[in-house]
Short mmCIF file of N, CA and C in Angstrom, two decimals:
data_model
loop_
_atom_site.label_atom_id
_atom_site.label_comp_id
_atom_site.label_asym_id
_atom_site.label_seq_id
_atom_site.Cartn_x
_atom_site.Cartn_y
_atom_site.Cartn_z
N UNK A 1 0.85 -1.19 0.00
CA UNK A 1 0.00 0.00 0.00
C UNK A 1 0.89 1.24 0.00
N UNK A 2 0.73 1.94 -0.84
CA UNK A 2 1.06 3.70 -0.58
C UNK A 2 1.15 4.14 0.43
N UNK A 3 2.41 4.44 1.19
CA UNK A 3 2.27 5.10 2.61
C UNK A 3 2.96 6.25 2.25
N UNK A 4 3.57 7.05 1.33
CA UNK A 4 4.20 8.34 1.23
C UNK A 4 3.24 9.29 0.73
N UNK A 5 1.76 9.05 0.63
CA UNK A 5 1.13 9.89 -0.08
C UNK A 5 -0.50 9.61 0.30
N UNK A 6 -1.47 10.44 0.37
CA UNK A 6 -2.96 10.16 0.29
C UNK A 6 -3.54 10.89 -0.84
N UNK A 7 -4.66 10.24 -0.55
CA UNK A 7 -5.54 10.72 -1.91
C UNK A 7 -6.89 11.45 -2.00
N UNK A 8 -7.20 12.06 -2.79
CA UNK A 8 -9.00 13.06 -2.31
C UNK A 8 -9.57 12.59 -3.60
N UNK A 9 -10.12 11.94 -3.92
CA UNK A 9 -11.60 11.84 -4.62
C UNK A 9 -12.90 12.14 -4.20
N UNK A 10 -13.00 13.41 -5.20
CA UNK A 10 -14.58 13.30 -5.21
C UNK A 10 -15.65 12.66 -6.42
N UNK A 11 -16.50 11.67 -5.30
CA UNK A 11 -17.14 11.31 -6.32
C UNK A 11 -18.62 12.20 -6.96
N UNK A 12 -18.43 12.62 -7.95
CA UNK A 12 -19.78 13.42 -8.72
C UNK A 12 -19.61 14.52 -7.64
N UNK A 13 -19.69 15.45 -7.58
CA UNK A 13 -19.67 16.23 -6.13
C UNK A 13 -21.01 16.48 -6.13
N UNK A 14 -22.18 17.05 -7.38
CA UNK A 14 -22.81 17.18 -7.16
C UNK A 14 -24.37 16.53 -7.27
N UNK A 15 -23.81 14.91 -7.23
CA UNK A 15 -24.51 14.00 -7.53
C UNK A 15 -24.91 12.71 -6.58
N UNK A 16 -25.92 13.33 -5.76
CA UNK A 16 -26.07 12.23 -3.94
C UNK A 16 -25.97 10.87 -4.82
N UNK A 17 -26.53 9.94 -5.71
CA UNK A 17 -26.51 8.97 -5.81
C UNK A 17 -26.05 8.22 -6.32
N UNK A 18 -24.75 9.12 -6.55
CA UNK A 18 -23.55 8.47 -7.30
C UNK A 18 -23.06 7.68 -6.05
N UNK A 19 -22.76 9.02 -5.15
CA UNK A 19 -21.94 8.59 -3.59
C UNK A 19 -22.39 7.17 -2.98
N UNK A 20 -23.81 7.15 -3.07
CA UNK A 20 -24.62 6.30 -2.28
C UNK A 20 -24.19 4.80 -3.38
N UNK A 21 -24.05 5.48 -4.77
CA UNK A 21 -23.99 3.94 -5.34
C UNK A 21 -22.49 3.34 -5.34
N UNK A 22 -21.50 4.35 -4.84
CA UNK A 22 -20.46 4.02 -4.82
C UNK A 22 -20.37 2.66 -3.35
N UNK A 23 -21.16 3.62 -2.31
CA UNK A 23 -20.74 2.96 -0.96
C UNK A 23 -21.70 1.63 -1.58
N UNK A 24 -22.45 1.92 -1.43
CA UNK A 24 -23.26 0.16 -1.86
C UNK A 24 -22.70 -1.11 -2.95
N UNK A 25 -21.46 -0.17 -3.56
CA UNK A 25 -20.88 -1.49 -4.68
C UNK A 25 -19.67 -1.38 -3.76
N UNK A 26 -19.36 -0.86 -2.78
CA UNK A 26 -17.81 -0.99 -2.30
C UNK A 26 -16.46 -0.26 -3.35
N UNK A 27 -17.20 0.74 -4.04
CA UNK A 27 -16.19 1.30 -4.99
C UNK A 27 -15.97 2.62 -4.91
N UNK A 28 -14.83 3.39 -5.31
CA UNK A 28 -14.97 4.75 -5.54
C UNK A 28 -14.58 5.07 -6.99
N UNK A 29 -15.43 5.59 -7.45
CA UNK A 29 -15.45 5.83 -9.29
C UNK A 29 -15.85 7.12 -9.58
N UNK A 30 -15.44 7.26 -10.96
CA UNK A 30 -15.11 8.49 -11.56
C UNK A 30 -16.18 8.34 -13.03
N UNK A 31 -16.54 9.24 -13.50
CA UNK A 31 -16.86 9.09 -14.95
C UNK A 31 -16.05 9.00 -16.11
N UNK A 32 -16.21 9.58 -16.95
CA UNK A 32 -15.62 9.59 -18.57
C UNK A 32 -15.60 8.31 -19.23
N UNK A 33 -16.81 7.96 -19.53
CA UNK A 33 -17.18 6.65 -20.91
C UNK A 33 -16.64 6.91 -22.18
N UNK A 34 -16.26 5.48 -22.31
CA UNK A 34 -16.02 5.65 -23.25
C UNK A 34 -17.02 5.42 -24.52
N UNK A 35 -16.67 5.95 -25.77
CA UNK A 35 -17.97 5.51 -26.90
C UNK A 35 -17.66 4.20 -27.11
N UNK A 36 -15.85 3.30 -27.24
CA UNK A 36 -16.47 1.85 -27.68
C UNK A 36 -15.15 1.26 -27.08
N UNK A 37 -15.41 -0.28 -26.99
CA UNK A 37 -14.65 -1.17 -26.52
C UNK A 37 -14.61 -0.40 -24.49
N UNK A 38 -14.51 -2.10 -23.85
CA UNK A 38 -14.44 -1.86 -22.89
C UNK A 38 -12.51 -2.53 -21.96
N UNK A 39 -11.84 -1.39 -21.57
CA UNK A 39 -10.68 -1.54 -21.18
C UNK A 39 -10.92 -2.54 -19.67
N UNK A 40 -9.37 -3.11 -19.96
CA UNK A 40 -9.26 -3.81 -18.45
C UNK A 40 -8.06 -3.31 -17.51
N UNK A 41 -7.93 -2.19 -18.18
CA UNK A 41 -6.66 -1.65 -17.02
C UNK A 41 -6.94 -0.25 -17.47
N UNK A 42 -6.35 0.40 -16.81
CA UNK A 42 -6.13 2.17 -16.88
C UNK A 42 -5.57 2.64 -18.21
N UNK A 43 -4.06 1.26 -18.80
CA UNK A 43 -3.20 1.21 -19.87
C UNK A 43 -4.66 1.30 -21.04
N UNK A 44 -5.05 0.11 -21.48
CA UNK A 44 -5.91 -0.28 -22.34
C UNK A 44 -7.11 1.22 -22.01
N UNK A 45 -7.66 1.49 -21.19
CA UNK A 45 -8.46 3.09 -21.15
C UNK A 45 -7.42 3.78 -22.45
N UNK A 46 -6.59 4.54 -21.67
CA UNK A 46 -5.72 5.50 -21.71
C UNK A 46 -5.30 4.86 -23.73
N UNK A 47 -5.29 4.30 -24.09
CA UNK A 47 -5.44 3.41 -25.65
C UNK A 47 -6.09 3.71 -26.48
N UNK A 48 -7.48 3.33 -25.67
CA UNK A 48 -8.66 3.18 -26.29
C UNK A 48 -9.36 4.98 -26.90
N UNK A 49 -8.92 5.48 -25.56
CA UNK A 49 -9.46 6.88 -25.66
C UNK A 49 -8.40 7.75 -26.57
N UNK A 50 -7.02 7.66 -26.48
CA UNK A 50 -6.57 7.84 -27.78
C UNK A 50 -7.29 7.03 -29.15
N UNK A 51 -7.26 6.22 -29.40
CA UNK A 51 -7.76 5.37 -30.27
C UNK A 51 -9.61 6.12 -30.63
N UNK A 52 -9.97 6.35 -29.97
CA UNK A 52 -11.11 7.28 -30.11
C UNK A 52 -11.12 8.90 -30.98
N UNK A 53 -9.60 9.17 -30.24
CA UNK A 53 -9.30 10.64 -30.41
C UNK A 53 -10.52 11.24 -29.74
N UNK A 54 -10.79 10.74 -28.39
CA UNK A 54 -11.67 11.53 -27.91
C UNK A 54 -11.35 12.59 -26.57
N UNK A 55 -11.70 13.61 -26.88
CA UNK A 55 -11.16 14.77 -25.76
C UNK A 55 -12.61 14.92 -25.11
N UNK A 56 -12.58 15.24 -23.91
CA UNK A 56 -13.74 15.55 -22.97
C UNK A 56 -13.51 16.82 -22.75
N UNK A 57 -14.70 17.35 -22.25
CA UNK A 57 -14.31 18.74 -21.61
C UNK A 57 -13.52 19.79 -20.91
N UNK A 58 -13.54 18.37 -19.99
CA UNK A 58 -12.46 18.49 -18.43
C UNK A 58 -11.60 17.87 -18.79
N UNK A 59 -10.81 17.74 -19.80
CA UNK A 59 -9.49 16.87 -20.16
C UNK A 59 -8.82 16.73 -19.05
N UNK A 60 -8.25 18.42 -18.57
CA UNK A 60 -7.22 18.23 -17.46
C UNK A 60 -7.50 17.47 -16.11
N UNK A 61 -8.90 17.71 -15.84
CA UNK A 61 -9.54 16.70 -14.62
C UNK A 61 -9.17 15.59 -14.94
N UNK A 62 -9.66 14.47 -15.93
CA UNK A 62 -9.26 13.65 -16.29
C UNK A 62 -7.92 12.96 -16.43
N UNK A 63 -7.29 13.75 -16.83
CA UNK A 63 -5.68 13.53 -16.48
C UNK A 63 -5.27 13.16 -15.37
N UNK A 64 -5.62 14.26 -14.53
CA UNK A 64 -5.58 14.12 -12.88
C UNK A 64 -5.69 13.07 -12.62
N UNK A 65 -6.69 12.58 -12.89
CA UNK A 65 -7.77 11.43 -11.72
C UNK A 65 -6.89 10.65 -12.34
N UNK A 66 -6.62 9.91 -13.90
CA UNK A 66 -5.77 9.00 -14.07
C UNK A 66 -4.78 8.75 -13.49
N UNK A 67 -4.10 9.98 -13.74
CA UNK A 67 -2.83 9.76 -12.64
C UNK A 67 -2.77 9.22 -11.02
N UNK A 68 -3.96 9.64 -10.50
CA UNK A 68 -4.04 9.18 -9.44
C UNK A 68 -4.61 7.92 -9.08
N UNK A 69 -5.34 7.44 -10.14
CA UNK A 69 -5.66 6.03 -10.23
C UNK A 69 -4.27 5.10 -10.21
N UNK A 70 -3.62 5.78 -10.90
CA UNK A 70 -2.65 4.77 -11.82
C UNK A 70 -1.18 4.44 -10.53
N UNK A 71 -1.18 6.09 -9.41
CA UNK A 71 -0.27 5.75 -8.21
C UNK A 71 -1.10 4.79 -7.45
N UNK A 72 -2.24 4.70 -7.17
CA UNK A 72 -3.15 4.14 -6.51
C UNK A 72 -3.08 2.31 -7.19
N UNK A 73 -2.33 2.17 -7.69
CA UNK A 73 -2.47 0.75 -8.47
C UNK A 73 -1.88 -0.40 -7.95
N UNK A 74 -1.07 -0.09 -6.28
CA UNK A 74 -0.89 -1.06 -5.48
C UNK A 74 -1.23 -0.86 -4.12
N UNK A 75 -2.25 -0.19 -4.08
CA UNK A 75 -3.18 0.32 -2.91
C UNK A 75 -2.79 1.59 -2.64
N UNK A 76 -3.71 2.38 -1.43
CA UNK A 76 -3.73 3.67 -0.42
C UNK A 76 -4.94 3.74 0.34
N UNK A 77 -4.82 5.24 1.05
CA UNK A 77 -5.55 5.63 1.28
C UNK A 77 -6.55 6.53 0.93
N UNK A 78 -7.63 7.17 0.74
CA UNK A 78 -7.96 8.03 -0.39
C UNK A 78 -9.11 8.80 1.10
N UNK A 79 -9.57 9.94 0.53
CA UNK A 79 -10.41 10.62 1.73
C UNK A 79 -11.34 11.16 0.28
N UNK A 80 -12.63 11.15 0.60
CA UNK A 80 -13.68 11.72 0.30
C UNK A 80 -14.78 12.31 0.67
N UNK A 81 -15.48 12.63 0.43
CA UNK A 81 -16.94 13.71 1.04
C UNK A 81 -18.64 13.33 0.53
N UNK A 82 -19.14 13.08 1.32
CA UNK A 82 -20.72 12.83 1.05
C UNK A 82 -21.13 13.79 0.45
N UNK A 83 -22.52 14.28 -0.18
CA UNK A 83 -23.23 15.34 -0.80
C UNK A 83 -23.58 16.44 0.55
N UNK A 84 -23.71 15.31 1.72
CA UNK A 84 -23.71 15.64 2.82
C UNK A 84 -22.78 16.11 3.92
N UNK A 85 -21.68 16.42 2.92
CA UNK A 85 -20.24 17.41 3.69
C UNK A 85 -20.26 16.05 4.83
N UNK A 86 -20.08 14.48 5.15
CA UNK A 86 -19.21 14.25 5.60
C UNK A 86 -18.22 13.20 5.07
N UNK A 87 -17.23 13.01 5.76
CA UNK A 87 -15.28 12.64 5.33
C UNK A 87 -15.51 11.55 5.83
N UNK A 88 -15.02 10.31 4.65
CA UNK A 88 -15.04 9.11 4.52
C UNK A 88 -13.03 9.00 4.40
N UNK A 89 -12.91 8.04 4.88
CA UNK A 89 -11.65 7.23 4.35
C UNK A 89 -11.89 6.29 4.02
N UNK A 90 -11.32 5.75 3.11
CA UNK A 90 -11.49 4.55 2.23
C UNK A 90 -10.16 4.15 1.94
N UNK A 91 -10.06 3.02 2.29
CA UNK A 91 -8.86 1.93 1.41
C UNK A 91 -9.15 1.26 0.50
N UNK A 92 -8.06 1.14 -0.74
CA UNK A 92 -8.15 0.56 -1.54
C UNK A 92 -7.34 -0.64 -1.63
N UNK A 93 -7.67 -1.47 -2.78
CA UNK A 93 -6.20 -2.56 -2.73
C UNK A 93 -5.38 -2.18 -4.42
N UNK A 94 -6.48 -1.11 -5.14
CA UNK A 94 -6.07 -0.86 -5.99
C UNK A 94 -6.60 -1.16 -7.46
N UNK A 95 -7.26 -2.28 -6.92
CA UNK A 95 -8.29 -2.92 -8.65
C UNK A 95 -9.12 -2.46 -9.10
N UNK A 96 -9.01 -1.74 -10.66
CA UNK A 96 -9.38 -1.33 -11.46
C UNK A 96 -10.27 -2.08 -12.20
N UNK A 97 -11.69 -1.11 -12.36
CA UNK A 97 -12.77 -2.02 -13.29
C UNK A 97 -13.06 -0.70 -14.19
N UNK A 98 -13.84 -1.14 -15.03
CA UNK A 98 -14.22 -0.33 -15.93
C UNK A 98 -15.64 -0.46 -16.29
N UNK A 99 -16.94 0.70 -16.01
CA UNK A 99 -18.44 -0.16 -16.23
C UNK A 99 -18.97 0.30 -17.13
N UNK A 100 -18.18 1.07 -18.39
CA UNK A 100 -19.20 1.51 -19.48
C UNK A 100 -20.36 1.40 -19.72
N UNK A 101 -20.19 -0.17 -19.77
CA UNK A 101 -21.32 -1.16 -20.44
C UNK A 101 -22.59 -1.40 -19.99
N UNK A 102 -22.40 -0.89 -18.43
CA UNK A 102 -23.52 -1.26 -17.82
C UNK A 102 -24.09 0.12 -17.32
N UNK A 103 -25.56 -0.28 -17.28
CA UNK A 103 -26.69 1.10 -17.46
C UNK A 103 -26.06 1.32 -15.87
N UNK A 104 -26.43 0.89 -14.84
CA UNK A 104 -26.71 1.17 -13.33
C UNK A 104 -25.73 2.24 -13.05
N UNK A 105 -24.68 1.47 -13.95
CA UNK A 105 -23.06 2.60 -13.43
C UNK A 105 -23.04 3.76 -14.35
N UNK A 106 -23.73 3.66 -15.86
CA UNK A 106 -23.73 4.86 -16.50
C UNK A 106 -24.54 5.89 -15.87
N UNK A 107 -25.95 5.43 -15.49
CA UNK A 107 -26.61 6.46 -15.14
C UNK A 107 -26.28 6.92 -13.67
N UNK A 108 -25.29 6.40 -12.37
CA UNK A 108 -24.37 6.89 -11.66
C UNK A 108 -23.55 7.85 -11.76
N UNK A 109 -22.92 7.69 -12.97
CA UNK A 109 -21.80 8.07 -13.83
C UNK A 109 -20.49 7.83 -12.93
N UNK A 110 -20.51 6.63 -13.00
CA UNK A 110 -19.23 5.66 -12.02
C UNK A 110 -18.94 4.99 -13.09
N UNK A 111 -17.89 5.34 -13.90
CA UNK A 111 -17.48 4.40 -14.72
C UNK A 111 -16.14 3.30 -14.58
N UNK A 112 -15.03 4.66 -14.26
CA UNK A 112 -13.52 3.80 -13.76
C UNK A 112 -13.66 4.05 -12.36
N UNK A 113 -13.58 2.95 -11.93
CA UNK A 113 -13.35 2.44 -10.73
C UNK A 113 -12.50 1.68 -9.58
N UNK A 114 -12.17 1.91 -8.77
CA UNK A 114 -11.11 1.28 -7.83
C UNK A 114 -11.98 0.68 -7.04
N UNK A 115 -11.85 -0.58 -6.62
CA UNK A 115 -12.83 -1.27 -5.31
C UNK A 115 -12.12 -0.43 -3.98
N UNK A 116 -12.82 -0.79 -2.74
CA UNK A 116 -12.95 0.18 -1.72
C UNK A 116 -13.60 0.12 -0.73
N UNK A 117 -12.99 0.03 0.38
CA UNK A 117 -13.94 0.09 2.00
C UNK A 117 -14.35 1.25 2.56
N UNK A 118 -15.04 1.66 2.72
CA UNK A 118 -15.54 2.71 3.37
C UNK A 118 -15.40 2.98 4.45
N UNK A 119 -15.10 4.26 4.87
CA UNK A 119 -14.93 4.07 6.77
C UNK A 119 -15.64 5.85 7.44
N UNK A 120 -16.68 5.79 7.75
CA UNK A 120 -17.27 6.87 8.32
C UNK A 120 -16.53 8.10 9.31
N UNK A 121 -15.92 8.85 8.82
CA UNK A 121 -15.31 9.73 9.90
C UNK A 121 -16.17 10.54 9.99
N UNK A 122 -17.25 11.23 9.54
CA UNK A 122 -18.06 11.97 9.78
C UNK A 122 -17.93 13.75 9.90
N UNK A 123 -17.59 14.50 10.33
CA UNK A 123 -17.69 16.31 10.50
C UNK A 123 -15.84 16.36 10.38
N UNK A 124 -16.10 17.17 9.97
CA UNK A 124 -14.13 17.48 9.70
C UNK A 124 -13.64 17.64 10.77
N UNK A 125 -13.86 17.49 12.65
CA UNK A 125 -13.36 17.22 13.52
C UNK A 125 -11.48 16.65 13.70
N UNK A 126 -11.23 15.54 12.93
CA UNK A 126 -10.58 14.94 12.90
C UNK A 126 -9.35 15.18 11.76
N UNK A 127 -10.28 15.02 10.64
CA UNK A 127 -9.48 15.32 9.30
C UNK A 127 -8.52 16.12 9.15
N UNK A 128 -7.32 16.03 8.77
CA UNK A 128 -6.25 16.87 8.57
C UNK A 128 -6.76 18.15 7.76
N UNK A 129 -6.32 19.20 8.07
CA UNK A 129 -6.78 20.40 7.54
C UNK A 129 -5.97 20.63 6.07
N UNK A 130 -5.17 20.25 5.77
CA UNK A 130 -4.85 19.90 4.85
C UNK A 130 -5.81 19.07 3.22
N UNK A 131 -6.20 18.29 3.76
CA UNK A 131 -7.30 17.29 3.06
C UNK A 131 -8.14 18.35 3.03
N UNK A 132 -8.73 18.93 4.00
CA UNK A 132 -10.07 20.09 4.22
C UNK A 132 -9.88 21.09 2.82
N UNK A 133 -8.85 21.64 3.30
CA UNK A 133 -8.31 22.58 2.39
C UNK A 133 -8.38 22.42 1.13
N UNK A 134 -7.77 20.75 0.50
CA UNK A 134 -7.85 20.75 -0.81
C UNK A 134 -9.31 20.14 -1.13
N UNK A 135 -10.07 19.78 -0.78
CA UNK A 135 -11.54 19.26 -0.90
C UNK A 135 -12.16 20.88 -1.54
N UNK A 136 -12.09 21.81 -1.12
CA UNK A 136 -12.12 22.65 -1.68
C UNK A 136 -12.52 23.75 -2.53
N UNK A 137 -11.06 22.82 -3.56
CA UNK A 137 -10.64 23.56 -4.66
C UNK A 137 -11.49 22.50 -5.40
N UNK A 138 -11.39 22.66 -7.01
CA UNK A 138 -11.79 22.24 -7.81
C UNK A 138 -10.49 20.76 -8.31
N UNK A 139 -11.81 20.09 -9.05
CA UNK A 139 -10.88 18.95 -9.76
C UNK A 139 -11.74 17.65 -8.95
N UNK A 140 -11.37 16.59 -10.09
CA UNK A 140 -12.07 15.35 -8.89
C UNK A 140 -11.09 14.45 -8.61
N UNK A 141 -9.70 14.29 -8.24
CA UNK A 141 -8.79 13.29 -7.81
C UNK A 141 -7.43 14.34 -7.66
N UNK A 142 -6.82 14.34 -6.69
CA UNK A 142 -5.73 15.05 -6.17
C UNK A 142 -4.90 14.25 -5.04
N UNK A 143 -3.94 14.50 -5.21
CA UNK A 143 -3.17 13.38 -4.04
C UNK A 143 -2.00 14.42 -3.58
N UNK A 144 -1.23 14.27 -1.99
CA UNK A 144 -0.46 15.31 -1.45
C UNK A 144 0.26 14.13 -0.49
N UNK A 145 1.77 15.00 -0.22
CA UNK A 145 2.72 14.43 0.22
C UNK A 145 2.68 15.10 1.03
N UNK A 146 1.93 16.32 1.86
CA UNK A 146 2.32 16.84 2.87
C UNK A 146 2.20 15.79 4.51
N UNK A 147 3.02 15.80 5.47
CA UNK A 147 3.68 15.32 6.32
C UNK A 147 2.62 15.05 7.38
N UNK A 148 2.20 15.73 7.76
CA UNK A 148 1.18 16.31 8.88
C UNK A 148 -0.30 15.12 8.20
N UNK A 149 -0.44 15.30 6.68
CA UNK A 149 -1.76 15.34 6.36
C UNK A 149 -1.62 13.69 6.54
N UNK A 150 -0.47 13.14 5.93
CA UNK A 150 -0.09 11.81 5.58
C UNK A 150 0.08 10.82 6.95
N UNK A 151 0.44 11.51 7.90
CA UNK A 151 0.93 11.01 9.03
C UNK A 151 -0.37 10.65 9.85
N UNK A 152 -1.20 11.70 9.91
CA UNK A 152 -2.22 11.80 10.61
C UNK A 152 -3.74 11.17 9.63
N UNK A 153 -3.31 10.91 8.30
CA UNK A 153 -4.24 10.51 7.86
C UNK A 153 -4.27 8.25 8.13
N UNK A 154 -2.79 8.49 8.27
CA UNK A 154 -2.60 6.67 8.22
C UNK A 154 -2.56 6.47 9.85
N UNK A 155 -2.67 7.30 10.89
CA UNK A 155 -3.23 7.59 12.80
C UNK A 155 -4.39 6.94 12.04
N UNK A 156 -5.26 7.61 12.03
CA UNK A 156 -6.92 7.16 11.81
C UNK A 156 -6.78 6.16 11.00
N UNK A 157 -6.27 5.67 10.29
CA UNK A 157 -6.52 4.55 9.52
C UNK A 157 -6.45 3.33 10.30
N UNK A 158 -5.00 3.49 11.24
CA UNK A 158 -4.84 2.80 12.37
C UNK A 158 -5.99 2.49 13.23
N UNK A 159 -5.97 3.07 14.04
CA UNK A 159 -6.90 3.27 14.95
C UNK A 159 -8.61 2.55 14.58
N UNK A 160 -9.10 2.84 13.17
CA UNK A 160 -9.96 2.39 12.95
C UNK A 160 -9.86 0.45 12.83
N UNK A 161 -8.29 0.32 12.06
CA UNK A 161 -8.29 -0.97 12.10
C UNK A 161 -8.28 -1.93 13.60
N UNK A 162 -7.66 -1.12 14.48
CA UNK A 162 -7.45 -1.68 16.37
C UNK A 162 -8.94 -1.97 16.65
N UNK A 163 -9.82 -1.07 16.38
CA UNK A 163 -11.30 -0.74 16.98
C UNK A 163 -11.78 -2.19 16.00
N UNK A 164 -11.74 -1.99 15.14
CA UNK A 164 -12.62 -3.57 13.79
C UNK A 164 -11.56 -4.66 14.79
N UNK A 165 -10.57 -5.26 14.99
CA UNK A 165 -9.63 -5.86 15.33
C UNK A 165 -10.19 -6.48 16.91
N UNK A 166 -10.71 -5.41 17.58
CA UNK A 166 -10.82 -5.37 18.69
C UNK A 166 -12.34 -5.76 19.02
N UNK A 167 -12.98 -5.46 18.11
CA UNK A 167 -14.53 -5.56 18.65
C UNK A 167 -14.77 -6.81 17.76
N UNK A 168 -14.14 -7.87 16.93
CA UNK A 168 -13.92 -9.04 15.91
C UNK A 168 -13.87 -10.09 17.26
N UNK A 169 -13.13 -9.56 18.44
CA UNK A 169 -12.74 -10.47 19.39
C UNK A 169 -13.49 -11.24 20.12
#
């Protein structure tokens, strides 16, 4: 897993039932469909959509988020936000799906996807102000090396695993 770095995805920011369909498949996903053929890695995407010559709007968003998929490709940690302003952490292990094909995830608009546990932190109480800070700004996938944010973001990660660990007993 990624321990020099965390991650901020937002999913749809302004779309409650994307979020909700994310937590219910155990995933955190992004849009941008493609028009044809369905990829099995980020590589084969990143191909295909050349192979399309297709540019989206938000190119540079898109870029982003790839990139951060693509550090994310032997796990992390990632922090996100409900429609309902509250801060989830989520681990990944890193596996990449792709759901073009299927209506449930188009009309979500969850297409590339990382599987994913969910973990309720709830009111920014806790959250590194850092994470706060960049939640933000604009863009939907951003990742930071700052010290404080990283340190204190993999504390809570801890801690949540002692508490599951502990109450398993």
């Amino acid at each position: 897993m990624r321990d020099d770095k965390v991650f901020i995805i937002k999913i749809k920011p302004d779309g409650e039932n994307s979020f909700a369909f994310c937590q219910e498949k155990g995933l955190i996903g992004i849009g941008w469909k493609l028009d044809n053929g369905i990829p099995k890695t980020l590589d084969d995407y990143e191909r295909l959509r050349g192979e399309e010559n297709r540019k989206f709007s938000n190119e540079a968003s898109l870029s982003r988020a790839l990139n951060v998929f693509k550090e994310l490709e032997n796990g992390g940690l990632i922090w996100t936000i409900s429609p309902d302003k509250e801060y989830y952490l989520c681990k990944t292990d890193g596996k990449y799906s792709y759901h073009g094909d299927k209506d449930e995830y188009i009309e979500a608009d969850v297409i590339n996807c990382l599987d994913c546990v969910f973990y309720k932190i709830g009111a920014s109480t806790i959250v590194p102000s850092k994470i706060i800070d960049m939640m933000r700004f604009p863009g939907t996938a951003k990742s930071t090396d700052d010290d404080i944010a990283v340190k204190t973001t993999f504390d809570i990660y801890n801690l949540i695993c002692r508490k599951i660990n502990n109450s398993a007993i």
